[in-house]
PDB file of C-alpha atoms in Angstrom:
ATOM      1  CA  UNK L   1       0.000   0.000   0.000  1.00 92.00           C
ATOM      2  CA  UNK L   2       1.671   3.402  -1.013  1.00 95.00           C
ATOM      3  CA  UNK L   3       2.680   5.765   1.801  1.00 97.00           C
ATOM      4  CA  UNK L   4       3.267   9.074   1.688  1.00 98.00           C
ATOM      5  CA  UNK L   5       4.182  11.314   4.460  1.00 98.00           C
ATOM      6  CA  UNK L   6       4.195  15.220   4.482  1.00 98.00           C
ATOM      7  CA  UNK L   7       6.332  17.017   7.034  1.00 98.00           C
ATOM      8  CA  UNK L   8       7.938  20.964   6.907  1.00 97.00           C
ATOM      9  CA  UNK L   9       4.231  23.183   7.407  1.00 97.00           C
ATOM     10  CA  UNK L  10       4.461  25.928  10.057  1.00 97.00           C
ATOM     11  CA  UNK L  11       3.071  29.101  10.808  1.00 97.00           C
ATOM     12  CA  UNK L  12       5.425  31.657   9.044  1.00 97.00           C
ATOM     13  CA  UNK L  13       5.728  35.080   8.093  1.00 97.00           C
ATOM     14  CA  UNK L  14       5.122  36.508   4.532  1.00 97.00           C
ATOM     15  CA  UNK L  15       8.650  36.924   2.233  1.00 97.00           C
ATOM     16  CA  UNK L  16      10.181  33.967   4.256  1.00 97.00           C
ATOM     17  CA  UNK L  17      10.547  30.336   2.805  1.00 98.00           C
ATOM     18  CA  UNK L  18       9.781  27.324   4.205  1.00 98.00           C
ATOM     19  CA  UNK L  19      10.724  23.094   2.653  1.00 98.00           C
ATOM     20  CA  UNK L  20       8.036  20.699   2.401  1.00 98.00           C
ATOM     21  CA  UNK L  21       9.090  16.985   2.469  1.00 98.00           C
ATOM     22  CA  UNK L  22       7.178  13.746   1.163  1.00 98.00           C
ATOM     23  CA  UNK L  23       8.473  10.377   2.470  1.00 98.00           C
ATOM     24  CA  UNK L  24       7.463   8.067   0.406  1.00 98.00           C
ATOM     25  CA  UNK L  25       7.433   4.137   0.805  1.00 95.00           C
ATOM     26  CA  UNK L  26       5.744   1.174  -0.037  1.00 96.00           C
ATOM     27  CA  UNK L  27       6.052   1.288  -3.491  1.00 95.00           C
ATOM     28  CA  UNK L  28       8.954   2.104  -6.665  1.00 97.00           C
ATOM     29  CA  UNK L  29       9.315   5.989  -5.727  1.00 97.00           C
ATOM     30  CA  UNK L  30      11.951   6.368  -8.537  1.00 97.00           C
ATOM     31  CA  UNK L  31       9.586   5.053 -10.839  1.00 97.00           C
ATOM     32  CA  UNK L  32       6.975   7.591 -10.311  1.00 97.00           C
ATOM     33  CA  UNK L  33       6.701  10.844 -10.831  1.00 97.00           C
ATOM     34  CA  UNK L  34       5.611  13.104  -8.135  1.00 97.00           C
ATOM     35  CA  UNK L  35       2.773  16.024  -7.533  1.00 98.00           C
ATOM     36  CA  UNK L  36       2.429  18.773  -5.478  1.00 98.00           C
ATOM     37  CA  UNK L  37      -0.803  20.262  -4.863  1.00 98.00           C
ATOM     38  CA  UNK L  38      -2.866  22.228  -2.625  1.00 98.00           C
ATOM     39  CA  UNK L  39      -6.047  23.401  -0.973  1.00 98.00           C
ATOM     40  CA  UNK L  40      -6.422  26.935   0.562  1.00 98.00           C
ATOM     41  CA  UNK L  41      -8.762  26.529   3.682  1.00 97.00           C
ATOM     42  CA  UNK L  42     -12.327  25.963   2.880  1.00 95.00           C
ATOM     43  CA  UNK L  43     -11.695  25.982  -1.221  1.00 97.00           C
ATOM     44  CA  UNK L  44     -11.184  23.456  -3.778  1.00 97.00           C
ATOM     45  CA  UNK L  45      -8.030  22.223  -4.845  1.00 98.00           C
ATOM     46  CA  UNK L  46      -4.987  23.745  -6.793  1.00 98.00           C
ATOM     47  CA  UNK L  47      -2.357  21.823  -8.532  1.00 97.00           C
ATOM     48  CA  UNK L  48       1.234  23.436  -7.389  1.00 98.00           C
ATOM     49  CA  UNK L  49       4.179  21.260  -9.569  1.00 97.00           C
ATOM     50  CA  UNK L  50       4.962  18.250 -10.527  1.00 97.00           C
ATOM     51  CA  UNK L  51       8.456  16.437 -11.322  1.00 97.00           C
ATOM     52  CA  UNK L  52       9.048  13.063 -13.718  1.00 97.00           C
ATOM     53  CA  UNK L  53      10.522  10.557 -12.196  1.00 97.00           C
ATOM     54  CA  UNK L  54      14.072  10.993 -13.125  1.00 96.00           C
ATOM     55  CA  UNK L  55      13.911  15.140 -12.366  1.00 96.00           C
ATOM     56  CA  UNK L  56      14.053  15.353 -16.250  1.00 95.00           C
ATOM     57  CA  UNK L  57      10.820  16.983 -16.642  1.00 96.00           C
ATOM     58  CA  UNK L  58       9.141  19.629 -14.062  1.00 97.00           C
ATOM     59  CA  UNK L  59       6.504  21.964 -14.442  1.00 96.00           C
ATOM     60  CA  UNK L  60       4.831  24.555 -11.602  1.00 97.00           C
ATOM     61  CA  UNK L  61       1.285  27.012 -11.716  1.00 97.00           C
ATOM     62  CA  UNK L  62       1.659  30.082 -12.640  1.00 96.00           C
ATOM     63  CA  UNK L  63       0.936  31.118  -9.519  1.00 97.00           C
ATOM     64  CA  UNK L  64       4.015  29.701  -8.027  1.00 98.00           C
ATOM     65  CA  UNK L  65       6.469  30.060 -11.010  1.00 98.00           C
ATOM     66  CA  UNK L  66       9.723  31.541  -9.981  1.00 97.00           C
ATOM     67  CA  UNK L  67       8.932  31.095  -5.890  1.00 98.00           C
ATOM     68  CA  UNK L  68       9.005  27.497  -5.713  1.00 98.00           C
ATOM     69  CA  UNK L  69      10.697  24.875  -6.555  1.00 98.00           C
ATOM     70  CA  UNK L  70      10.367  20.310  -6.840  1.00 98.00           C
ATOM     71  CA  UNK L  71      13.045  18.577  -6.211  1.00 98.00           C
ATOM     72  CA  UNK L  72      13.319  14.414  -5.286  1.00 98.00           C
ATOM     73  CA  UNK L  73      15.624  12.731  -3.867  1.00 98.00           C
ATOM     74  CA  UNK L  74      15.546   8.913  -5.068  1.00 98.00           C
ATOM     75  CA  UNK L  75      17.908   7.827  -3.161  1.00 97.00           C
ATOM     76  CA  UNK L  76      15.932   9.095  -0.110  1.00 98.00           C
ATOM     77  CA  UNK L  77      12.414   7.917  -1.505  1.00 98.00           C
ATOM     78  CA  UNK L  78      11.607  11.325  -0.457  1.00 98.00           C
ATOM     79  CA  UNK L  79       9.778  14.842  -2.562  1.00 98.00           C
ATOM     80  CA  UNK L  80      10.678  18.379  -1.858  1.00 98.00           C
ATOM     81  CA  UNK L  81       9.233  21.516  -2.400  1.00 98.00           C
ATOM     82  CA  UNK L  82      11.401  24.764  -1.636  1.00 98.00           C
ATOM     83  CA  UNK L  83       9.109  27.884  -1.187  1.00 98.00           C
ATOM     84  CA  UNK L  84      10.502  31.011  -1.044  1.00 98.00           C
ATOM     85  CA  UNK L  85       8.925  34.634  -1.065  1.00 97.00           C
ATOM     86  CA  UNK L  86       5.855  32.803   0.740  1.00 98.00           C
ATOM     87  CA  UNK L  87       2.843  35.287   0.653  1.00 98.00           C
ATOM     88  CA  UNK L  88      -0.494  35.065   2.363  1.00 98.00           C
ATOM     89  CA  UNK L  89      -2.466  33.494  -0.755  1.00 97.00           C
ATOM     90  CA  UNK L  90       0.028  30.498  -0.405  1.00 98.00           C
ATOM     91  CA  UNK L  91      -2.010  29.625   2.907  1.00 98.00           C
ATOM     92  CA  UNK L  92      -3.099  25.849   1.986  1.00 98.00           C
ATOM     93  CA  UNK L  93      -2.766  22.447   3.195  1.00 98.00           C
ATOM     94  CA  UNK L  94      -0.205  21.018   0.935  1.00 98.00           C
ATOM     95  CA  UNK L  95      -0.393  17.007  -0.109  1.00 98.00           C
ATOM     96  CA  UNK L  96       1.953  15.261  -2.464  1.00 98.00           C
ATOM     97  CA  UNK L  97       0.691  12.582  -4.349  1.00 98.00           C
ATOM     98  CA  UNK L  98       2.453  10.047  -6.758  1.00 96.00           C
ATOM     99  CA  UNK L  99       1.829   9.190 -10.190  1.00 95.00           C
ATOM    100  CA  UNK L 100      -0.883   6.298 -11.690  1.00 93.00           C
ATOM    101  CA  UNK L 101       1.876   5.019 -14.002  1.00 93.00           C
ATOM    102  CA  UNK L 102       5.282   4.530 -14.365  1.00 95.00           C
ATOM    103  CA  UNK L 103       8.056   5.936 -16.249  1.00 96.00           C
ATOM    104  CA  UNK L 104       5.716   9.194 -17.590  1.00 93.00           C
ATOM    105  CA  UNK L 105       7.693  11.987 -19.462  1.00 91.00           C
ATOM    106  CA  UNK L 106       4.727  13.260 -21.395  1.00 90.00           C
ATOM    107  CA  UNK L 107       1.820  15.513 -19.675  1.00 86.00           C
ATOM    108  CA  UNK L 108      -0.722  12.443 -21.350  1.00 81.00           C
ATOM    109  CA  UNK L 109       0.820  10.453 -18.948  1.00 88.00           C
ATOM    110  CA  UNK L 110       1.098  12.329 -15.697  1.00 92.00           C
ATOM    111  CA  UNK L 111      -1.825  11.067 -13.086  1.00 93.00           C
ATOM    112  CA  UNK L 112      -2.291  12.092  -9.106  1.00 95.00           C
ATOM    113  CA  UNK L 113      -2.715   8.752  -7.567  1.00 95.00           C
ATOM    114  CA  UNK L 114      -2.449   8.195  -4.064  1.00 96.00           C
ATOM    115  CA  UNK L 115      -2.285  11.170  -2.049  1.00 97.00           C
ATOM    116  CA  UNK L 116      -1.076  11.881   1.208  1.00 97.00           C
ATOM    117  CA  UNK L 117      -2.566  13.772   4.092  1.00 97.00           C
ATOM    118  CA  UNK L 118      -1.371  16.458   4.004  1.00 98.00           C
ATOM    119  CA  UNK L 119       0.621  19.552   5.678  1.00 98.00           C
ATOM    120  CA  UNK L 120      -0.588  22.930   6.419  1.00 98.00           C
ATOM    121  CA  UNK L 121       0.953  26.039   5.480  1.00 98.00           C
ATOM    122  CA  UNK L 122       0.043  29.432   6.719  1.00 98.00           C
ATOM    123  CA  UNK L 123       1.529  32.375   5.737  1.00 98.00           C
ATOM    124  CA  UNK L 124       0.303  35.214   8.565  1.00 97.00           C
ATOM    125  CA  UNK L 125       1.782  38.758   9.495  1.00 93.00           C
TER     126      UNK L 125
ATOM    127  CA  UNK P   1     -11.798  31.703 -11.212  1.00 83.00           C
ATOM    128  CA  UNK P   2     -11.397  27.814 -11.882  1.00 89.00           C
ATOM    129  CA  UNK P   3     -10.278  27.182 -15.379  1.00 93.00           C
ATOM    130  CA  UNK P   4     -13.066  24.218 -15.131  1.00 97.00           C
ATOM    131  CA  UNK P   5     -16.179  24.542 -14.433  1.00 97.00           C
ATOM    132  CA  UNK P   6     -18.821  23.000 -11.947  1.00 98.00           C
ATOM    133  CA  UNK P   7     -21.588  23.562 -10.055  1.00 97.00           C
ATOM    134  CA  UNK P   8     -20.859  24.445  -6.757  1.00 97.00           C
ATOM    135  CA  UNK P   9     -23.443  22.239  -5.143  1.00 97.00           C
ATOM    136  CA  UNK P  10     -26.128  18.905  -6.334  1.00 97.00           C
ATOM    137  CA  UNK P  11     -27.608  16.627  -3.979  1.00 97.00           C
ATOM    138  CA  UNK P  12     -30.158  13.643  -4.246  1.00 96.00           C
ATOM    139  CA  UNK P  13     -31.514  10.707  -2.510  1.00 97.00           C
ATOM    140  CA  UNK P  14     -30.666   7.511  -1.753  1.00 97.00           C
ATOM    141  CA  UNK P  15     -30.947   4.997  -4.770  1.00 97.00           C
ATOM    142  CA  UNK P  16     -31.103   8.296  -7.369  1.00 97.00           C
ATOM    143  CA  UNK P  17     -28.448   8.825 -10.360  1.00 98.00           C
ATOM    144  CA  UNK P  18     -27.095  11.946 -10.294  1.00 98.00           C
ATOM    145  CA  UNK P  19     -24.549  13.347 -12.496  1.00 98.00           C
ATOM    146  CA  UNK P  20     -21.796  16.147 -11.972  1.00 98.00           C
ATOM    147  CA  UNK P  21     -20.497  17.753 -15.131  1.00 98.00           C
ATOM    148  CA  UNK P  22     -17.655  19.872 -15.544  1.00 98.00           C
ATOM    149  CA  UNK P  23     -16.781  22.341 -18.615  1.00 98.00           C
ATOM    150  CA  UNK P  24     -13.591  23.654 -20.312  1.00 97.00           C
ATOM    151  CA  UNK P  25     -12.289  24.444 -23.463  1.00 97.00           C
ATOM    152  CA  UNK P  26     -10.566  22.965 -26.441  1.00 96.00           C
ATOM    153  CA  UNK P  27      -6.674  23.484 -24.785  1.00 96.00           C
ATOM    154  CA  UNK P  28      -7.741  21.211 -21.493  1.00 96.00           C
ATOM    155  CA  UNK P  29     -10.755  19.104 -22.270  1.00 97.00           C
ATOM    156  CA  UNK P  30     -11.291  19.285 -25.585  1.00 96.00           C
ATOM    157  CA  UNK P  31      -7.670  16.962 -26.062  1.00 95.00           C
ATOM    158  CA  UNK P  32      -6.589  15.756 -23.377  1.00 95.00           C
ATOM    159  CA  UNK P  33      -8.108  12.984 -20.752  1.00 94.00           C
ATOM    160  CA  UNK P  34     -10.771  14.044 -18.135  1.00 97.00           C
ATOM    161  CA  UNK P  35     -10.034  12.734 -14.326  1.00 97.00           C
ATOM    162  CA  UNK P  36     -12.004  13.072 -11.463  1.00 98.00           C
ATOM    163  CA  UNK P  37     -11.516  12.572  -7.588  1.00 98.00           C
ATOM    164  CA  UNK P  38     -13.430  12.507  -4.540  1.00 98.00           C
ATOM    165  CA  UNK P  39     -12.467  14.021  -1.374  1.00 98.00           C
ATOM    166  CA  UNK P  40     -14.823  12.821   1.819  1.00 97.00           C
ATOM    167  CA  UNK P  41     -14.765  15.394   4.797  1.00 95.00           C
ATOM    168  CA  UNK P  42     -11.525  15.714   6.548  1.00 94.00           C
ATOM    169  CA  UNK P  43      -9.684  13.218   4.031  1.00 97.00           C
ATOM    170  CA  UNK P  44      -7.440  13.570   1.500  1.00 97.00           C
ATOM    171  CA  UNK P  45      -8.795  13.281  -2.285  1.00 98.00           C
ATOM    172  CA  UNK P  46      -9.028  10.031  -3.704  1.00 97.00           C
ATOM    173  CA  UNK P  47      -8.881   9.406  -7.177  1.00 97.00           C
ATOM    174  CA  UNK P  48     -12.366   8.073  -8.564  1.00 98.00           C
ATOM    175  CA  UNK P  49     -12.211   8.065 -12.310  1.00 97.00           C
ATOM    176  CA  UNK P  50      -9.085   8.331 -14.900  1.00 96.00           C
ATOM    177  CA  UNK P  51      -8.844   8.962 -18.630  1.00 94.00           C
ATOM    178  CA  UNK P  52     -12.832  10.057 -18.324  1.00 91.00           C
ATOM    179  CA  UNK P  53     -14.096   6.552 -17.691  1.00 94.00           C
ATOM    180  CA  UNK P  54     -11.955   4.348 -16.271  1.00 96.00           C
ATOM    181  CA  UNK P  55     -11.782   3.386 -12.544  1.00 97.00           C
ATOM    182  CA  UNK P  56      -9.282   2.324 -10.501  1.00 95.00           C
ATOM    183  CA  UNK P  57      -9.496  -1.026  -8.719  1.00 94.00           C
ATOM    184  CA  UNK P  58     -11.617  -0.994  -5.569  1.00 94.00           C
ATOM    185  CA  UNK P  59     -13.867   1.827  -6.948  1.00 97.00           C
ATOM    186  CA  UNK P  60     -17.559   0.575  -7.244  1.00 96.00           C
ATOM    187  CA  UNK P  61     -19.020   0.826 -10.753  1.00 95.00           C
ATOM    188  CA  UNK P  62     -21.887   2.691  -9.654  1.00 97.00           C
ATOM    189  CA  UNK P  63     -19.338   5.631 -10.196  1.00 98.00           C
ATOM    190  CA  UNK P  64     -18.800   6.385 -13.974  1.00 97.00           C
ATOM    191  CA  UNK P  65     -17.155   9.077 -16.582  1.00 97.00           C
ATOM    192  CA  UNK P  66     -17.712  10.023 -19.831  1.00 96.00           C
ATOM    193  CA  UNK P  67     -16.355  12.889 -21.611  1.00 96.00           C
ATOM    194  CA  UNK P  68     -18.041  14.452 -25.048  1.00 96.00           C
ATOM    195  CA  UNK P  69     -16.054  17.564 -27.129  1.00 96.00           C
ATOM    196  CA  UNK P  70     -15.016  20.266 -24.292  1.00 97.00           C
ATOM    197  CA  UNK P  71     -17.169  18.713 -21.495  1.00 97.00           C
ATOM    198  CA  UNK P  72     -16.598  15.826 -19.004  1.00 98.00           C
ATOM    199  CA  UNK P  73     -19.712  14.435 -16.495  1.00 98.00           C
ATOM    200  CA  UNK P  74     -19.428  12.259 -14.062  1.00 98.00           C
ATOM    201  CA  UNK P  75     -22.486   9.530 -12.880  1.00 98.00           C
ATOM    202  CA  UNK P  76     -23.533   8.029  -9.505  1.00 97.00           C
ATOM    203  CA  UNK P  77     -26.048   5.812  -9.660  1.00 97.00           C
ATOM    204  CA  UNK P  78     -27.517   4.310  -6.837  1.00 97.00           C
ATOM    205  CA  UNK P  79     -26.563   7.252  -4.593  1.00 97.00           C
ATOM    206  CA  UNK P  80     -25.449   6.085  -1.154  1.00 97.00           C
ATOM    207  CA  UNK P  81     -24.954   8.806   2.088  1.00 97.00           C
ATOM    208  CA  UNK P  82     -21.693   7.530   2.117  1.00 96.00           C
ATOM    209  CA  UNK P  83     -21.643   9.011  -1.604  1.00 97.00           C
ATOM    210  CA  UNK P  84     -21.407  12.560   0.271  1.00 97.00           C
ATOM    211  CA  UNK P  85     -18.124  14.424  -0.608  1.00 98.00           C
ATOM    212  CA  UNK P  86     -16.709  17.199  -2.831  1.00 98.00           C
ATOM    213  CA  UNK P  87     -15.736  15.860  -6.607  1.00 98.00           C
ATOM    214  CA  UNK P  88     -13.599  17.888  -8.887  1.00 98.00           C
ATOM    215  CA  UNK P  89     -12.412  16.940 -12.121  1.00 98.00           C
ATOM    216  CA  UNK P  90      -9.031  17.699 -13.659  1.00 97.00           C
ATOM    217  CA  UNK P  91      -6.728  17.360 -16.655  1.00 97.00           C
ATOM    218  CA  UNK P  92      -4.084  18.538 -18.375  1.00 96.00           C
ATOM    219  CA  UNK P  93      -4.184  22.154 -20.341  1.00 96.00           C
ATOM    220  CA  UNK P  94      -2.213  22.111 -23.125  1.00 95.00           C
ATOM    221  CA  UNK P  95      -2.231  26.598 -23.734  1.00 96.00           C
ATOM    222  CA  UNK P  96      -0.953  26.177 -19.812  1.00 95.00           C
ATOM    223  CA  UNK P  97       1.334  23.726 -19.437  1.00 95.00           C
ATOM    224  CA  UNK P  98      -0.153  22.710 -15.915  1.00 96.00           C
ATOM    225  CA  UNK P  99      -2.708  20.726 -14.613  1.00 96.00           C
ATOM    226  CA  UNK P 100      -6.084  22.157 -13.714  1.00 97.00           C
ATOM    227  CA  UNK P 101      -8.560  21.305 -11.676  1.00 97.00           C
ATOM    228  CA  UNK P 102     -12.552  21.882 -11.432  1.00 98.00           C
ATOM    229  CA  UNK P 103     -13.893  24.215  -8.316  1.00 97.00           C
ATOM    230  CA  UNK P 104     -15.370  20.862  -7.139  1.00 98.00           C
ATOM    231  CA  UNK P 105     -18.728  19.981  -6.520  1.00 98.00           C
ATOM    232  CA  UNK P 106     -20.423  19.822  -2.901  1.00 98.00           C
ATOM    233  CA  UNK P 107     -22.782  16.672  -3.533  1.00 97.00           C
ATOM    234  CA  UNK P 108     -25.586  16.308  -0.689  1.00 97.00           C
ATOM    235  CA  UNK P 109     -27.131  13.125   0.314  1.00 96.00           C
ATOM    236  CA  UNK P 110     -30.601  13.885   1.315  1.00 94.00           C
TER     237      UNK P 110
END
């Protein structure tokens, strides 16, 4: 059964930055490539980034473009996000989830499977 | 402003069909594949239907997708209170390069 642990929210201050981690086990994690998304409190859900399996291929919202940045680790089995210049709009829960298939280098192919549960971010003067 | 669209809220009664539709345009919908996931209350989302009909394994087939030009819907028959949850739909968008997602839909079991 695939795991995946989210670790790194906080309560921080707008302009600072802040990591996100996702442990994952259970399953291939170099195999898969990797999502980031979130969910601002009480609204529906925003896709952040997402990175191939190999780091070959990344792509990020607009909305985030040039603040954050996915990374992975495969030798760690684990998913980073590095967020810098937070502002107050980046307020969310933040999950990770894997991809449906393996080996995807093509947008076609990229699928949010199995989530995890989650870590809040907020972003407060 | 989602770049899909659905209703905000549906509901229904037990045993009813009920369908959730979404709408986008020819860069997301119109070519690429239409997903959808479920989120119950307090739980991370769960994904419910891929490449607009298919379902994962352990997903009942009273859930189901279709997808037609720029617009996606997505069935429950035999509604079921446990059936009470936000869905959203997503896929890729090609003018974007990014995913997108649906403002989800609030469905009520009456």
């Amino acid at each position: 059964q695939v795991q995946l642990v989210e670790s790194g929210g906080g309560v921080v201050q707008p302009g600072v930055s802040l990591r996100l981690s996702c442990a994952a086990s259970e399953f291939i994690f170099s195999r898969y490539g990797m999502h980031w998304v979130r969910q601002a409190p009480g609204k529906g859900l925003e896709w952040v980034a997402l990175i191939s399996y190999d780091g070959s291929k990344r792509y990020y919202a607009d909305s985030v473009k040039g603040r954050f940045t996915i990374s992975r680790d495969n030798s760690k089995n684990t998913l980073y996000m590095h967020m810098n210049s937070l502002r107050v709009e980046d307020t969310a829960v933040y999950y990770c989830a894997n991809d449906l298939w393996q080996f995807c280098t093509i947008p076609s192919c990229f699928l949010m499977d199995v989530w995890g549960q989650g870590t809040t971010v907020t972003v407060s003067s | 402003q989602s770049v899909l669209t659905q209703a905000p809220s549906t509901s229904g009664t037990p045993g009813q069909r009920v369908t959730i539709s979404c709408s986008g345009t020819s860069s997301n919908i119109g070519s690429n594949y239409v997903h959808w996931y479920q989120q119950l209350p307090g739980t991370a989302p769960k994904l419910l239907i891929y490449r607009s009909n298919q379902r994962p394994s352990g997903v009942p087939d009273r859930f189901s997708g279709s997808k037609s030009g720029t617009s996606a819907s997505l069935a429950i028959s035999g509604l079921r209170s446990e059936d009470e949850a936000d869905y959203y739909c997503a896929t890729w968008d090609d003018s974007l390069s990014a995913w997108v997602f649906g403002g989800g839909t609030k469905m009520t079991v009456l």
